Amino acid sequence: MLHNFDPAHFLTTHWQKSPCLIKNALTHRPEYLSAEELAGLSLEDEVESRIIRCDNNQWQLFHGPFDEATFDQLPDSHWTLLVQTVDYWLPEVSEFLKNFNFIPRWRFDDLMISYAVNGGGVGPHFDNYDVFLVQTSGERRWRVGRKDDISQPDSVIEGLQHVKPFDAEIDAIMQPGDILYVPPRTPHWGESIGESIGYSVGYRTLQTKDVIALLAGEFECPDVTPEVDAEDFALTPPTTESLNEFFTDKYRSKPNYSGKIEPELIQWAQKEIIKISNNQELITSLLSKFLSNPKIDSPDPVVSLPVNQSEKLHTIKMIDGVNANWFISKDGIIVNIEGETLGFPIESQPLIESVLSGEPLDIRALQRDHPKFDFSRSLARLINKGYFLTSY
């Protein structure tokens, strides 16, 4: 747990509103990767990495993968290495990420780790997402401006959302254990003092175009009803039949030789868009599935657990870092895990909430307290997909 920190107060006062510096938030600083190990990750083809350097106020951005010669040629100051999605490549960091579990998992994007030499940094910039900047070794000076007070320079390097100099509301030297929260569209600038390593816990957010793309994908290629064991649960897909109506123009009484777009067509399209927006069941289903999709595809599990063996389980616990969310539908509880949909009876809501919160589930107690609730087939499916730790 974070120290000197009240999640409820933070969410009310700062989340999405204003920056916040939390001194000595971590008593045990994370040390998952050294500078050399981070550089080693950036040599891999599958790993997203960048080097940003500044020479005589001229910024340069380089994308990985890199090679050892790249690092041999770098100067002694004013550059930084950034490696994305470290939470995927280094699952053990999930223990550190638990410090931020007061934000739902479906908001989490990735953990980026950066190494910087003296004077190194990204430059004065803004992001379109929430981020917790965690100082893990060395020191960095951070300056943070007012939210939405953004003025971009005339010349911007693609991939670097630089801003013009800004008035800092926070100007502090961060030391190991300190955390700085920066909301979206807030100018900030970090500069390393000597060598340093920092963790960036980023939180993605949806844009209007994402929702439209989800809807377009649904109508272009509707999902097949998820495979759910009939003995466990009957899952029906969201209703979309009423959204397949065709435009008609019975109103037409005069020729239209010039091809003018008629107000009746516009009114029909507006009505259909409103109809889609009012289909809460469809939108909830699409959002839930989309937000559970993994950022990087994981290999399929190779172990298959027979249903009768699942009945011998003592406890299960969801693996840290699994993308999962749930909602209540007309059929019961719908759970999306890593882009896959499962259905459960409404009576299972307390169990679902407990399991998806990362709490261990005592199977023997479940069978004792809920003798009529056959959870075994669903458990076998979830365990076979590699989402849970088990003990017998």
Short mmCIF file of C-alpha atoms in Angstrom, two decimals:
data_model
loop_
_atom_site.label_atom_id
_atom_site.label_comp_id
_atom_site.label_asym_id
_atom_site.label_seq_id
_atom_site.Cartn_x
_atom_site.Cartn_y
_atom_site.Cartn_z
CA MET A 1 0.00 0.00 0.00
CA LEU A 2 1.06 3.56 -0.67
CA HIS A 3 2.04 5.72 2.31
CA ASN A 4 0.94 9.29 2.94
CA PHE A 5 -1.91 8.59 0.54
CA ASP A 6 -5.71 8.40 0.84
CA PRO A 7 -7.25 6.96 -2.36
CA ALA A 8 -10.70 8.47 -1.73
CA HIS A 9 -9.26 11.94 -1.12
CA PHE A 10 -7.01 11.64 -4.16
CA LEU A 11 -9.86 10.59 -6.45
CA THR A 12 -12.08 13.41 -5.23
CA THR A 13 -9.44 16.12 -5.32
CA HIS A 14 -6.93 15.24 -8.03
CA TRP A 15 -7.95 12.42 -10.38
CA GLN A 16 -8.48 13.93 -13.86
CA LYS A 17 -8.40 17.39 -12.25
CA SER A 18 -4.98 18.51 -11.01
CA PRO A 19 -1.42 17.19 -10.52
CA CYS A 20 -0.35 15.83 -7.16
CA LEU A 21 3.08 15.09 -5.64
CA ILE A 22 3.18 12.34 -3.02
CA LYS A 23 6.44 12.31 -1.07
CA ASN A 24 7.77 9.03 0.38
CA ALA A 25 4.80 7.11 -1.01
CA LEU A 26 6.81 3.89 -1.32
CA THR A 27 8.76 2.54 1.61
CA HIS A 28 10.10 -0.36 -0.49
CA ARG A 29 11.16 0.97 -3.86
CA PRO A 30 10.83 -1.42 -6.82
CA GLU A 31 14.08 -2.63 -8.34
CA TYR A 32 12.97 -5.01 -11.05
CA LEU A 33 15.41 -3.90 -13.75
CA SER A 34 18.86 -2.35 -13.78
CA ALA A 35 19.86 0.12 -16.48
CA GLU A 36 21.78 -2.65 -18.25
CA GLU A 37 18.80 -5.03 -18.14
CA LEU A 38 16.47 -2.33 -19.45
CA ALA A 39 18.86 -1.68 -22.32
CA GLY A 40 18.90 -5.43 -22.97
CA LEU A 41 15.13 -5.43 -23.35
CA SER A 42 15.37 -2.67 -25.94
CA LEU A 43 17.47 -4.95 -28.15
CA GLU A 44 14.55 -7.34 -28.62
CA ASP A 45 12.42 -7.08 -31.77
CA GLU A 46 9.13 -7.61 -29.93
CA VAL A 47 9.74 -4.88 -27.33
CA GLU A 48 8.61 -1.32 -28.00
CA SER A 49 11.38 1.09 -27.04
CA ARG A 50 12.58 4.62 -27.78
CA ILE A 51 15.63 6.79 -27.23
CA ILE A 52 15.11 10.54 -26.95
CA ARG A 53 18.07 12.87 -26.95
CA CYS A 54 18.62 16.59 -27.04
CA ASP A 55 21.68 18.21 -28.61
CA ASN A 56 21.92 22.00 -28.52
CA ASN A 57 18.16 22.30 -27.93
CA GLN A 58 17.46 20.05 -30.92
CA TRP A 59 15.32 17.04 -30.01
CA GLN A 60 15.66 13.68 -31.71
CA LEU A 61 13.50 10.55 -31.40
CA PHE A 62 14.74 7.05 -32.29
CA HIS A 63 12.68 3.85 -32.25
CA GLY A 64 14.00 0.42 -31.30
CA PRO A 65 14.97 -2.30 -31.49
CA PHE A 66 18.48 -1.05 -30.85
CA ASP A 67 21.85 -2.77 -30.81
CA GLU A 68 24.79 -2.48 -28.45
CA ALA A 69 26.56 -0.10 -30.80
CA THR A 70 23.71 2.36 -30.38
CA PHE A 71 24.46 2.76 -26.68
CA ASP A 72 28.22 2.91 -27.26
CA GLN A 73 27.69 5.97 -29.47
CA LEU A 74 25.45 7.92 -27.09
CA PRO A 75 26.86 10.99 -25.29
CA ASP A 76 27.37 11.21 -21.55
CA SER A 77 24.32 13.45 -20.99
CA HIS A 78 20.91 14.56 -22.28
CA TRP A 79 19.35 11.32 -23.43
CA THR A 80 16.85 8.83 -22.08
CA LEU A 81 15.76 5.27 -22.90
CA LEU A 82 12.07 4.36 -22.58
CA VAL A 83 10.71 0.80 -22.71
CA GLN A 84 6.96 0.20 -22.96
CA THR A 85 4.74 -2.61 -21.66
CA VAL A 86 7.28 -3.87 -19.15
CA ASP A 87 4.37 -5.40 -17.22
CA TYR A 88 3.98 -7.93 -20.05
CA TRP A 89 7.64 -8.83 -20.38
CA LEU A 90 8.23 -8.84 -16.61
CA PRO A 91 5.11 -10.26 -14.91
CA GLU A 92 6.63 -9.89 -11.42
CA VAL A 93 6.02 -6.13 -11.58
CA SER A 94 2.33 -6.93 -11.01
CA GLU A 95 3.07 -6.86 -7.27
CA PHE A 96 4.19 -3.23 -7.60
CA LEU A 97 1.13 -2.34 -9.71
CA LYS A 98 -1.16 -3.44 -6.86
CA ASN A 99 -0.37 -0.08 -5.28
CA PHE A 100 -2.69 1.45 -7.87
CA ASN A 101 -5.54 -1.06 -7.81
CA PHE A 102 -7.98 1.61 -6.59
CA ILE A 103 -8.27 2.44 -10.31
CA PRO A 104 -10.13 -0.34 -12.22
CA ARG A 105 -7.95 -2.66 -14.27
CA TRP A 106 -9.79 -1.80 -17.49
CA ARG A 107 -8.35 1.73 -17.26
CA PHE A 108 -4.75 0.49 -17.04
CA ASP A 109 -2.60 0.74 -20.17
CA ASP A 110 0.95 -0.28 -19.37
CA LEU A 111 4.04 0.19 -17.23
CA MET A 112 6.84 2.10 -18.93
CA ILE A 113 10.33 2.20 -17.41
CA SER A 114 12.80 4.90 -18.32
CA TYR A 115 16.51 5.26 -17.72
CA ALA A 116 18.09 8.70 -18.09
CA VAL A 117 21.56 10.15 -17.80
CA ASN A 118 22.28 13.64 -16.50
CA GLY A 119 19.98 16.18 -18.17
CA GLY A 120 18.06 13.42 -19.93
CA GLY A 121 14.30 13.52 -20.38
CA VAL A 122 11.49 13.72 -22.91
CA GLY A 123 11.32 17.51 -22.79
CA PRO A 124 8.35 19.73 -21.90
CA HIS A 125 5.30 17.84 -23.17
CA PHE A 126 1.78 16.66 -22.44
CA ASP A 127 0.00 13.30 -22.67
CA ASN A 128 -3.59 12.37 -23.36
CA TYR A 129 -3.72 9.89 -20.50
CA ASP A 130 -3.37 9.79 -16.71
CA VAL A 131 0.04 8.78 -15.42
CA PHE A 132 1.73 8.10 -12.08
CA LEU A 133 5.45 8.90 -12.30
CA VAL A 134 7.36 6.85 -9.74
CA GLN A 135 10.97 7.64 -8.88
CA THR A 136 12.81 4.39 -8.19
CA SER A 137 16.50 5.38 -8.29
CA GLY A 138 18.45 8.62 -8.58
CA GLU A 139 16.76 12.02 -8.75
CA ARG A 140 14.76 13.96 -11.31
CA ARG A 141 13.52 17.50 -11.35
CA TRP A 142 9.87 17.65 -12.37
CA ARG A 143 7.97 20.75 -13.35
CA VAL A 144 4.21 20.50 -13.87
CA GLY A 145 1.89 23.19 -15.19
CA ARG A 146 -1.85 23.75 -15.06
CA LYS A 147 -4.19 21.24 -16.70
CA ASP A 148 -5.19 22.22 -20.27
CA ASP A 149 -2.70 25.12 -20.29
CA ILE A 150 -1.06 23.87 -23.47
CA SER A 151 0.69 25.84 -26.17
CA GLN A 152 2.55 23.75 -28.73
CA PRO A 153 5.60 25.10 -30.57
CA ASP A 154 5.48 25.80 -34.29
CA SER A 155 7.74 22.85 -35.03
CA VAL A 156 6.77 19.57 -33.36
CA ILE A 157 8.59 16.25 -33.77
CA GLU A 158 6.13 13.48 -34.54
CA GLY A 159 5.75 11.27 -31.48
CA LEU A 160 6.78 14.02 -29.05
CA GLN A 161 3.91 16.22 -27.91
CA HIS A 162 6.15 19.08 -26.90
CA VAL A 163 4.81 22.33 -25.50
CA LYS A 164 6.20 25.83 -25.13
CA PRO A 165 7.63 26.89 -21.75
CA PHE A 166 4.93 26.96 -19.08
CA ASP A 167 4.40 28.30 -15.57
CA ALA A 168 5.02 25.45 -13.13
CA GLU A 169 2.54 24.79 -10.33
CA ILE A 170 4.79 22.00 -9.09
CA ASP A 171 8.59 22.31 -9.24
CA ALA A 172 10.23 19.59 -7.20
CA ILE A 173 13.18 17.22 -7.13
CA MET A 174 11.82 13.70 -6.87
CA GLN A 175 13.75 11.12 -4.90
CA PRO A 176 13.31 7.33 -4.67
CA GLY A 177 9.87 6.50 -3.29
CA ASP A 178 8.21 9.73 -4.47
CA ILE A 179 5.22 9.61 -6.83
CA LEU A 180 3.91 12.36 -9.08
CA TYR A 181 0.42 12.13 -10.57
CA VAL A 182 -0.15 14.03 -13.83
CA PRO A 183 -3.66 14.20 -15.35
CA PRO A 184 -4.28 14.26 -19.12
CA ARG A 185 -3.41 17.37 -21.13
CA THR A 186 -1.19 18.75 -18.40
CA PRO A 187 2.24 20.11 -19.37
CA HIS A 188 5.13 18.50 -17.52
CA TRP A 189 8.89 18.23 -17.86
CA GLY A 190 11.29 15.89 -16.12
CA GLU A 191 15.07 16.21 -16.18
CA SER A 192 17.41 13.67 -14.67
CA ILE A 193 19.98 14.78 -12.11
CA GLY A 194 22.76 12.32 -12.75
CA GLU A 195 21.63 8.79 -13.65
CA SER A 196 18.09 7.79 -12.69
CA ILE A 197 15.34 5.28 -13.31
CA GLY A 198 11.62 6.04 -13.23
CA TYR A 199 8.43 4.03 -13.63
CA SER A 200 5.41 5.43 -15.48
CA VAL A 201 2.08 3.79 -14.68
CA GLY A 202 -0.18 4.88 -17.53
CA TYR A 203 -3.96 4.75 -17.83
CA ARG A 204 -5.61 4.74 -21.23
CA THR A 205 -8.97 6.26 -21.96
CA LEU A 206 -11.49 5.84 -24.73
CA GLN A 207 -12.16 8.37 -27.45
CA THR A 208 -15.42 8.88 -29.30
CA LYS A 209 -13.86 7.39 -32.43
CA ASP A 210 -13.08 4.18 -30.49
CA VAL A 211 -16.75 3.70 -29.64
CA ILE A 212 -17.79 4.38 -33.24
CA ALA A 213 -15.18 1.90 -34.47
CA LEU A 214 -16.51 -0.74 -32.06
CA LEU A 215 -20.03 -0.24 -33.35
CA ALA A 216 -18.87 -0.31 -36.96
CA GLY A 217 -16.98 -3.54 -36.34
CA GLU A 218 -20.01 -5.11 -34.70
CA PHE A 219 -22.27 -4.41 -37.68
CA GLU A 220 -19.66 -5.31 -40.29
CA CYS A 221 -18.73 -8.62 -38.68
CA PRO A 222 -21.08 -9.52 -35.78
CA ASP A 223 -19.58 -11.67 -33.04
CA VAL A 224 -20.61 -15.29 -32.84
CA THR A 225 -22.35 -16.15 -29.59
CA PRO A 226 -19.59 -17.10 -27.12
CA GLU A 227 -19.22 -20.80 -26.35
CA VAL A 228 -20.73 -21.34 -22.93
CA ASP A 229 -21.54 -24.74 -21.50
CA ALA A 230 -25.31 -25.20 -21.56
CA GLU A 231 -25.20 -26.92 -18.17
CA ASP A 232 -23.72 -23.80 -16.62
CA PHE A 233 -25.35 -20.86 -18.30
CA ALA A 234 -27.37 -19.77 -21.31
CA LEU A 235 -25.91 -16.63 -22.84
CA THR A 236 -27.73 -14.64 -25.51
CA PRO A 237 -25.99 -11.99 -27.60
CA PRO A 238 -27.04 -8.32 -27.43
CA THR A 239 -30.04 -7.47 -29.57
CA THR A 240 -29.15 -5.80 -32.87
CA GLU A 241 -32.05 -6.81 -35.14
CA SER A 242 -33.83 -3.47 -34.79
CA LEU A 243 -30.66 -1.72 -35.98
CA ASN A 244 -30.72 -3.32 -39.44
CA GLU A 245 -33.49 -1.22 -40.93
CA PHE A 246 -33.18 0.17 -44.43
CA PHE A 247 -33.80 3.75 -45.46
CA THR A 248 -37.02 4.25 -47.41
CA ASP A 249 -38.15 7.30 -49.36
CA LYS A 250 -41.87 6.92 -49.81
CA TYR A 251 -42.09 10.63 -49.23
CA ARG A 252 -40.65 11.32 -52.68
CA SER A 253 -43.06 13.27 -54.90
CA LYS A 254 -40.69 15.40 -57.04
CA PRO A 255 -37.70 14.50 -59.22
CA ASN A 256 -34.22 15.20 -57.79
CA TYR A 257 -31.97 15.62 -60.82
CA SER A 258 -29.05 17.36 -59.09
CA GLY A 259 -28.36 14.77 -56.36
CA LYS A 260 -29.10 17.11 -53.45
CA ILE A 261 -28.93 15.40 -50.04
CA GLU A 262 -32.47 15.57 -48.75
CA PRO A 263 -33.42 16.47 -45.17
CA GLU A 264 -35.45 13.23 -44.85
CA LEU A 265 -32.27 11.19 -45.32
CA ILE A 266 -30.44 13.22 -42.68
CA GLN A 267 -33.33 12.88 -40.23
CA TRP A 268 -33.46 9.10 -40.79
CA ALA A 269 -29.70 8.77 -40.15
CA GLN A 270 -29.94 10.86 -36.97
CA LYS A 271 -32.80 8.72 -35.72
CA GLU A 272 -30.84 5.51 -36.33
CA ILE A 273 -27.76 6.88 -34.54
CA ILE A 274 -29.92 7.80 -31.55
CA LYS A 275 -31.42 4.31 -31.61
CA ILE A 276 -27.92 2.80 -31.43
CA SER A 277 -26.90 5.10 -28.59
CA ASN A 278 -29.98 3.99 -26.65
CA ASN A 279 -29.05 0.31 -26.98
CA GLN A 280 -27.27 0.14 -23.62
CA GLU A 281 -27.01 -3.64 -23.70
CA LEU A 282 -25.07 -3.59 -26.97
CA ILE A 283 -22.75 -0.75 -25.98
CA THR A 284 -21.99 -2.31 -22.57
CA SER A 285 -21.15 -5.64 -24.20
CA LEU A 286 -18.84 -4.07 -26.79
CA LEU A 287 -17.04 -1.87 -24.25
CA SER A 288 -16.55 -4.75 -21.81
CA LYS A 289 -15.03 -7.00 -24.45
CA PHE A 290 -12.85 -4.23 -25.91
CA LEU A 291 -11.50 -3.14 -22.52
CA SER A 292 -10.52 -6.71 -21.66
CA ASN A 293 -8.45 -7.21 -24.80
CA PRO A 294 -4.76 -7.77 -24.05
CA LYS A 295 -2.35 -5.15 -25.35
CA ILE A 296 -0.08 -7.98 -26.56
CA ASP A 297 -1.46 -11.40 -27.46
CA SER A 298 -0.50 -14.14 -25.04
CA PRO A 299 0.20 -17.74 -26.10
CA ASP A 300 -2.57 -20.23 -25.51
CA PRO A 301 -2.19 -22.40 -22.39
CA VAL A 302 -1.07 -25.96 -23.05
CA VAL A 303 -2.57 -27.68 -19.99
CA SER A 304 -6.16 -28.94 -20.08
CA LEU A 305 -7.90 -29.56 -16.80
CA PRO A 306 -10.71 -32.16 -16.85
CA VAL A 307 -13.91 -31.00 -15.21
CA ASN A 308 -13.82 -33.77 -12.61
CA GLN A 309 -10.29 -32.73 -11.58
CA SER A 310 -11.48 -29.16 -10.98
CA GLU A 311 -13.74 -30.57 -8.27
CA LYS A 312 -10.61 -31.54 -6.27
CA LEU A 313 -9.36 -27.96 -6.10
CA HIS A 314 -8.83 -26.35 -2.71
CA THR A 315 -8.33 -22.72 -3.77
CA ILE A 316 -7.99 -20.62 -6.90
CA LYS A 317 -6.68 -17.10 -7.32
CA MET A 318 -6.67 -14.96 -10.45
CA ILE A 319 -3.18 -14.30 -11.78
CA ASP A 320 -2.06 -10.71 -11.28
CA GLY A 321 -2.27 -8.60 -14.42
CA VAL A 322 -5.11 -10.46 -16.13
CA ASN A 323 -7.42 -8.07 -17.99
CA ALA A 324 -10.89 -8.81 -16.68
CA ASN A 325 -14.12 -6.93 -16.11
CA TRP A 326 -17.76 -7.76 -15.61
CA PHE A 327 -21.27 -6.36 -15.85
CA ILE A 328 -24.84 -7.39 -15.17
CA SER A 329 -26.96 -8.30 -18.20
CA LYS A 330 -30.51 -9.50 -18.58
CA ASP A 331 -29.16 -13.08 -18.47
CA GLY A 332 -26.90 -12.77 -15.44
CA ILE A 333 -23.24 -11.87 -14.92
CA ILE A 334 -21.09 -11.39 -18.02
CA VAL A 335 -17.34 -11.64 -17.52
CA ASN A 336 -14.81 -10.67 -20.18
CA ILE A 337 -11.27 -11.96 -19.60
CA GLU A 338 -8.51 -11.18 -22.07
CA GLY A 339 -11.07 -10.59 -24.82
CA GLU A 340 -13.08 -13.78 -24.13
CA THR A 341 -16.66 -13.76 -22.88
CA LEU A 342 -18.09 -16.01 -20.17
CA GLY A 343 -21.51 -16.02 -18.53
CA PHE A 344 -22.53 -16.84 -14.96
CA PRO A 345 -25.82 -16.88 -13.04
CA ILE A 346 -26.76 -13.71 -11.20
CA GLU A 347 -26.32 -15.59 -7.89
CA SER A 348 -22.58 -15.72 -8.56
CA GLN A 349 -22.10 -11.93 -8.34
CA PRO A 350 -20.41 -11.93 -4.88
CA LEU A 351 -18.07 -14.70 -6.03
CA ILE A 352 -17.24 -12.93 -9.28
CA GLU A 353 -16.50 -9.67 -7.47
CA SER A 354 -14.26 -11.49 -5.00
CA VAL A 355 -12.33 -13.49 -7.60
CA LEU A 356 -11.84 -10.58 -10.00
CA SER A 357 -10.59 -8.45 -7.09
CA GLY A 358 -7.71 -10.90 -6.74
CA GLU A 359 -8.95 -12.61 -3.59
CA PRO A 360 -8.36 -16.38 -3.25
CA LEU A 361 -11.52 -18.46 -3.56
CA ASP A 362 -11.91 -21.41 -1.18
CA ILE A 363 -13.57 -24.09 -3.31
CA ARG A 364 -14.41 -26.29 -0.33
CA ALA A 365 -16.17 -23.42 1.42
CA LEU A 366 -17.97 -22.61 -1.82
CA GLN A 367 -19.26 -26.15 -2.14
CA ARG A 368 -20.30 -26.13 1.53
CA ASP A 369 -22.07 -22.76 1.47
CA HIS A 370 -23.55 -23.07 -2.01
CA PRO A 371 -24.28 -26.79 -2.51
CA LYS A 372 -26.69 -26.14 -5.41
CA PHE A 373 -24.30 -23.91 -7.33
CA ASP A 374 -22.25 -25.96 -9.80
CA PHE A 375 -19.23 -23.76 -10.45
CA SER A 376 -16.91 -26.56 -11.56
CA ARG A 377 -17.37 -26.38 -15.34
CA SER A 378 -16.85 -22.65 -15.39
CA LEU A 379 -13.78 -23.04 -13.19
CA ALA A 380 -12.33 -25.65 -15.51
CA ARG A 381 -12.75 -23.32 -18.49
CA LEU A 382 -11.11 -20.39 -16.70
CA ILE A 383 -8.24 -22.47 -15.32
CA ASN A 384 -7.60 -24.07 -18.70
CA LYS A 385 -7.17 -20.62 -20.20
CA GLY A 386 -4.33 -19.98 -17.75
CA TYR A 387 -5.95 -17.14 -15.81
CA PHE A 388 -5.80 -18.67 -12.33
CA LEU A 389 -3.33 -20.08 -9.84
CA THR A 390 -4.55 -23.32 -8.29
CA SER A 391 -3.85 -25.47 -5.26
CA TYR A 392 -5.07 -28.99 -4.50
#
